[in-house]
XYZ file of C-alpha atoms in Angstrom:
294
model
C 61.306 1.422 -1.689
C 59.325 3.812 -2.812
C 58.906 2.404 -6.152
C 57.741 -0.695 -4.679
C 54.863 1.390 -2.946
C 53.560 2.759 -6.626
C 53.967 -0.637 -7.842
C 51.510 -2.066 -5.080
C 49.482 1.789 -5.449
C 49.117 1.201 -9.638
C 47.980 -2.479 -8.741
C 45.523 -1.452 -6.697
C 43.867 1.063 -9.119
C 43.517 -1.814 -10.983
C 41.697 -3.969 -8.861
C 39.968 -1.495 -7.622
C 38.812 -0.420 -11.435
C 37.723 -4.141 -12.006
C 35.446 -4.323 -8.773
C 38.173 -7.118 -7.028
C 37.891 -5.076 -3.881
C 39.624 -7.418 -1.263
C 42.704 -7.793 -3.758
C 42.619 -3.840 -4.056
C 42.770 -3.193 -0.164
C 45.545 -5.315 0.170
C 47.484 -3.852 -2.727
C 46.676 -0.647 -1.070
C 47.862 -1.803 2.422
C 50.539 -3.227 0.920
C 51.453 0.198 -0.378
C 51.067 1.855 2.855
C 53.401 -0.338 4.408
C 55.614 0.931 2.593
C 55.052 4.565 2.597
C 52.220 5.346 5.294
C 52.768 9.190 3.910
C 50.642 8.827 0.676
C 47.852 10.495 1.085
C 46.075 9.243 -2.018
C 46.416 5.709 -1.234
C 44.756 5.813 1.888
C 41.776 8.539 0.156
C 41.670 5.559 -1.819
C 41.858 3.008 0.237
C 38.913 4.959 2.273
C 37.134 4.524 -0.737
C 36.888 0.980 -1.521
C 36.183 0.449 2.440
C 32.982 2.476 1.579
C 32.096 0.562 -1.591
C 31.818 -2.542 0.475
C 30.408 -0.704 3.225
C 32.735 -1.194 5.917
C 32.500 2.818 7.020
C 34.164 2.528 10.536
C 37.254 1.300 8.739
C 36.911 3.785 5.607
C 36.705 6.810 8.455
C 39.989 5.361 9.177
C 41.576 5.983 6.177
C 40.130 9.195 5.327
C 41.052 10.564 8.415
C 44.940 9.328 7.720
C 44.465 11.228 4.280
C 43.420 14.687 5.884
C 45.562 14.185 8.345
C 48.744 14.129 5.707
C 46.886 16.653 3.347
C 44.314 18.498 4.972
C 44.085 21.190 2.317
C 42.309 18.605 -0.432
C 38.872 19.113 -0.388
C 38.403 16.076 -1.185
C 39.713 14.079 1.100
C 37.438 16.057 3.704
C 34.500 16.024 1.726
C 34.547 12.242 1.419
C 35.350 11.916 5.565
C 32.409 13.905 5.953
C 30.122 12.067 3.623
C 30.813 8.632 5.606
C 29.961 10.663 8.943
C 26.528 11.278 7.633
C 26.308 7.798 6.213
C 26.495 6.296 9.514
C 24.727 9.226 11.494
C 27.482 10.803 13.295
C 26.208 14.442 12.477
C 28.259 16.454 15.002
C 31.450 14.739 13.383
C 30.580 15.721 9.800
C 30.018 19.371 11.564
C 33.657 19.188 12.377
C 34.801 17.938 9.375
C 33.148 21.240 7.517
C 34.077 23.769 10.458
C 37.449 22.443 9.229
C 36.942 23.239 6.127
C 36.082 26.610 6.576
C 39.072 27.297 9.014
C 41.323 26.251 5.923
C 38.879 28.648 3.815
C 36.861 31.013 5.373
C 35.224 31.935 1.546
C 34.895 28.475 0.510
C 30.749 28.580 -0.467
C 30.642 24.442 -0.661
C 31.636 24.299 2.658
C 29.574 26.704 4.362
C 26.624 24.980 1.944
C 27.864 21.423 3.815
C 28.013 22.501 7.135
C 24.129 24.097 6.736
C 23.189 20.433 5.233
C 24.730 18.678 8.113
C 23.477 21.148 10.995
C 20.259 20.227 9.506
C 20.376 16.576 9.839
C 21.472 17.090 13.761
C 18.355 18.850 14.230
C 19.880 22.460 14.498
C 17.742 24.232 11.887
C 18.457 27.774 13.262
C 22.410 26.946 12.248
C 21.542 25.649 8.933
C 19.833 28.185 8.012
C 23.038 31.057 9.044
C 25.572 28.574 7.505
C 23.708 28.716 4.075
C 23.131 32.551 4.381
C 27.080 32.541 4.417
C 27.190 30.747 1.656
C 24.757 32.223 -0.281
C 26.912 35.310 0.612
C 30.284 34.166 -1.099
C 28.016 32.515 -4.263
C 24.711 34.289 -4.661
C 24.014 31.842 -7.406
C 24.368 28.653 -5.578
C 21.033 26.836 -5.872
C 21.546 24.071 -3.212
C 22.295 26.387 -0.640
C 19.053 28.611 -1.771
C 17.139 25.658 -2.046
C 18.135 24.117 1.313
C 17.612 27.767 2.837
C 14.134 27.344 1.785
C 13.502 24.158 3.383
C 14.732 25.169 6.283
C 12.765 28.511 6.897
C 9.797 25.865 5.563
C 10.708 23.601 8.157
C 10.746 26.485 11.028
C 6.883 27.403 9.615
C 8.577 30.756 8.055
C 6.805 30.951 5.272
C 7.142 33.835 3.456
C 11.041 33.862 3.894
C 10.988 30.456 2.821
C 9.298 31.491 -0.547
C 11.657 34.270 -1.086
C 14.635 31.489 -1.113
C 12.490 29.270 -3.336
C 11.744 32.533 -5.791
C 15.595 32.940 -5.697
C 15.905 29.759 -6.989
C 13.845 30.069 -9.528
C 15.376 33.489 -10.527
C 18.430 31.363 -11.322
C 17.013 28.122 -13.076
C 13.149 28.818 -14.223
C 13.438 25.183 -15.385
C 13.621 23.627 -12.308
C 10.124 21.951 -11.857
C 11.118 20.684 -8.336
C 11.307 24.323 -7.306
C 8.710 25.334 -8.653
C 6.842 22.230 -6.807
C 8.082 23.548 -3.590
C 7.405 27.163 -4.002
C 3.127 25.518 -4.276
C 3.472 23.538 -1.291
C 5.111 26.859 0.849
C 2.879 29.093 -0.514
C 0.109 25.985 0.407
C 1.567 25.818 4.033
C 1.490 29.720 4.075
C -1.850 29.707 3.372
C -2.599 26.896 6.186
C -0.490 28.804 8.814
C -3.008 31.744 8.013
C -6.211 29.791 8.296
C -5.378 28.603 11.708
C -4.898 31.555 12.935
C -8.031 32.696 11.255
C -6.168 35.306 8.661
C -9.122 34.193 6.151
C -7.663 37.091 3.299
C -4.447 36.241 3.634
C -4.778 32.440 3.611
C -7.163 32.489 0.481
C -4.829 34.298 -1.122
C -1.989 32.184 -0.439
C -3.612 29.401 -1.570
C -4.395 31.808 -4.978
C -0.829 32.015 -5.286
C -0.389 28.448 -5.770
C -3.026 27.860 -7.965
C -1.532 30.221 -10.109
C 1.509 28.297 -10.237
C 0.521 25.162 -10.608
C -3.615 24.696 -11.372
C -3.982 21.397 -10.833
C -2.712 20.880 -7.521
C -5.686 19.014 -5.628
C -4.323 20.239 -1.788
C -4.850 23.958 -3.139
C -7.909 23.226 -4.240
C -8.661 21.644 -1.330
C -7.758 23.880 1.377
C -8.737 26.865 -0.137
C -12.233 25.141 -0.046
C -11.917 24.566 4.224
C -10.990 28.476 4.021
C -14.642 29.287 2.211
C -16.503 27.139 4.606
C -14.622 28.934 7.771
C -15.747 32.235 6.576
C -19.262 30.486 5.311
C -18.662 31.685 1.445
C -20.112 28.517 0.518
C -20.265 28.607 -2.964
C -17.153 29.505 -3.425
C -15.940 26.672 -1.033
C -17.925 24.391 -3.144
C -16.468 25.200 -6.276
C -12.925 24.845 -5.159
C -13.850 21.592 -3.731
C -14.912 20.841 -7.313
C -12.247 21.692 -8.740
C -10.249 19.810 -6.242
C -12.359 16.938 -6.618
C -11.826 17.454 -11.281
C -8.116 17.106 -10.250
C -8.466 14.041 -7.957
C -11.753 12.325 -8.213
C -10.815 9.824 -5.963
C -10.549 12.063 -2.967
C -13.114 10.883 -0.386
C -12.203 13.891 2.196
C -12.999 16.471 -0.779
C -16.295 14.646 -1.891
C -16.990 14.474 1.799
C -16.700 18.522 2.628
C -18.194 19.425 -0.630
C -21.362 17.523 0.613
C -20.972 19.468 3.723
C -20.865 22.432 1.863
C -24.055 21.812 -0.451
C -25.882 21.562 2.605
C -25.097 24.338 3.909
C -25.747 25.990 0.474
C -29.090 24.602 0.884
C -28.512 22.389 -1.977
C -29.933 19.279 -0.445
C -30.543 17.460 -3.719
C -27.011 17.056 -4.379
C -26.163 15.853 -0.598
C -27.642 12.494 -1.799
C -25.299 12.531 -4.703
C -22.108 13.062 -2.813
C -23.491 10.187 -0.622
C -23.595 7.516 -3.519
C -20.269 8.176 -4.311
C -18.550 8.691 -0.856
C -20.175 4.947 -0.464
C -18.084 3.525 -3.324
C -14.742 4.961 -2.378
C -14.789 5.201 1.521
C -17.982 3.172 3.538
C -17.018 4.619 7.056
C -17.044 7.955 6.092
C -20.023 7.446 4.093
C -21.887 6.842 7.019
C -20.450 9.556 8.930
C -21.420 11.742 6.724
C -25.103 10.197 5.957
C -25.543 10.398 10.038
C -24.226 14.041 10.336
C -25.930 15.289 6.951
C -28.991 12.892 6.292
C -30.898 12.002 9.545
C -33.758 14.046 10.397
């Protein structure tokens, strides 16, 4: 009997290699008839279900595959996966609390649980189930880099940029890291404007113009930080600079005006004018009725 089951089991492979996915699930059932105890043949049964996206019925057999081998990673990692395909977040939290009762120390686990805390919304969880596994594998750059986000996400910036530096301690060559480290230490410097921390905001900003030179938003915000404080040439040459980077930016052109007024620089106001008309009318005449009427 048995050997009927890997006969249906090795025809399914086949099908299954060859994209015939209907032929290949019935093989496979076919096979479980037989012997409804073979893990792999439902895991793989699971996974044709998913390539033709019929998840409800791929949860199905996953689940029968944990359920006769729940120690194959897997088999549980692939459960989970569908979960989060179809949204069911607090079921792929189970699947990885699992996990981690099987293997307390299992870092990929404790990385997956953090990732699917964070799609339910719980952000505060996410960020102690990648501590833990940061803990067993210090070097584990998804779980550093999704600690990062997540402190990002909660506005805590500067523990977000110590994940991100982390990251970058491990890989240097990662230019996505390196992309988020400007934006945190841009949303650092934000956080500090608004709560009118001028120093510390300006030199946030700094930070990620060291990093990366020619990123406009830098440019750009350190500019609003110079007008706050009224340091307007200074505002007006990050605006510049901002403006070198991205000349299309009508909301840079726009405050550098603003800020040659202010310098008492009124023969450039008309210049900024000219070209705020050719990218962005409306604001051109906001701008001519706030800087240009008598």
């Amino acid at each position: 009997m048995h050997e009927d089951a890997e006969a249906w089991y090795s025809m399914g492979i086949a099908y299954h290699e060859i994209k015939q996915y209907p032929k290949a699930i019935e093989a496979y059932q076919q096979a479980i008839r037989i012997n409804p105890e073979d893990a792999d043949v439902w895991y793989n049964l699971g996974h044709v279900y998913c390539l033709i996206k019929q998840y409800p019925k791929a949860i199905e057999a996953y689940q029968q595959a944990v359920r006769i081998n729940p120690g194959f990673s897997d088999f549980r990692d692939s459960l989970r996966e569908t979960y989060i395909t179809l949204k069911q977040y607090p079921e792929a939290i189970e699947v990885c609390q699992q996990s981690i009762r099987i293997d307390p120390e299992d870092a990929s686990a404790w990385h997956n649980l953090g990732e699917a805390y964070e799609l339910n919304g719980q952000t505060g969880k996410a960020i102690e189930a990648c501590q833990q596994a940061i803990r067993i594998d210090p070097e584990y750059e998804s779980a550093w880099h999704n600690l990062g986000e997540a402190y990002n996400k909660l506005g805590k910036y500067p523990k977000a940029i110590e994940a991100y530096q982390q990251l970058i301690r491990i890989n240097p060559e990662d230019a996505c890291v390196w992309y988020d480290l400007v934006v945190t230490y841009n949303d650092l410097g934000t956080a500090y404007r608004k709560i009118k921390q001028y120093p510390k905001a300006i030199e946030a900003y700094q930070q990620a113009i060291k990093i990366n030179p020619e990123d406009p938003d830098a440019w750009y915000d350190m500019g609003i930080a110079y007008d706050e404080i009224k340091q307007y040439p200074k505002a007006i040459e990050a605006y510049q600079q901002a403006i070198r980077i991205d000349p299309e930016d009508a909301g840079a052109w726009c405050n550098l005006g603003n800020a040659y007024k202010l310098n008492g620089q009124t023969g450039k106001v008309m210049e900024v004018y000219k070209r705020l008309k050719t990218l962005d009318p409306n604001m051109a005449d906001k701008f001519f009725n706030k800087n240009m009427l008598p």
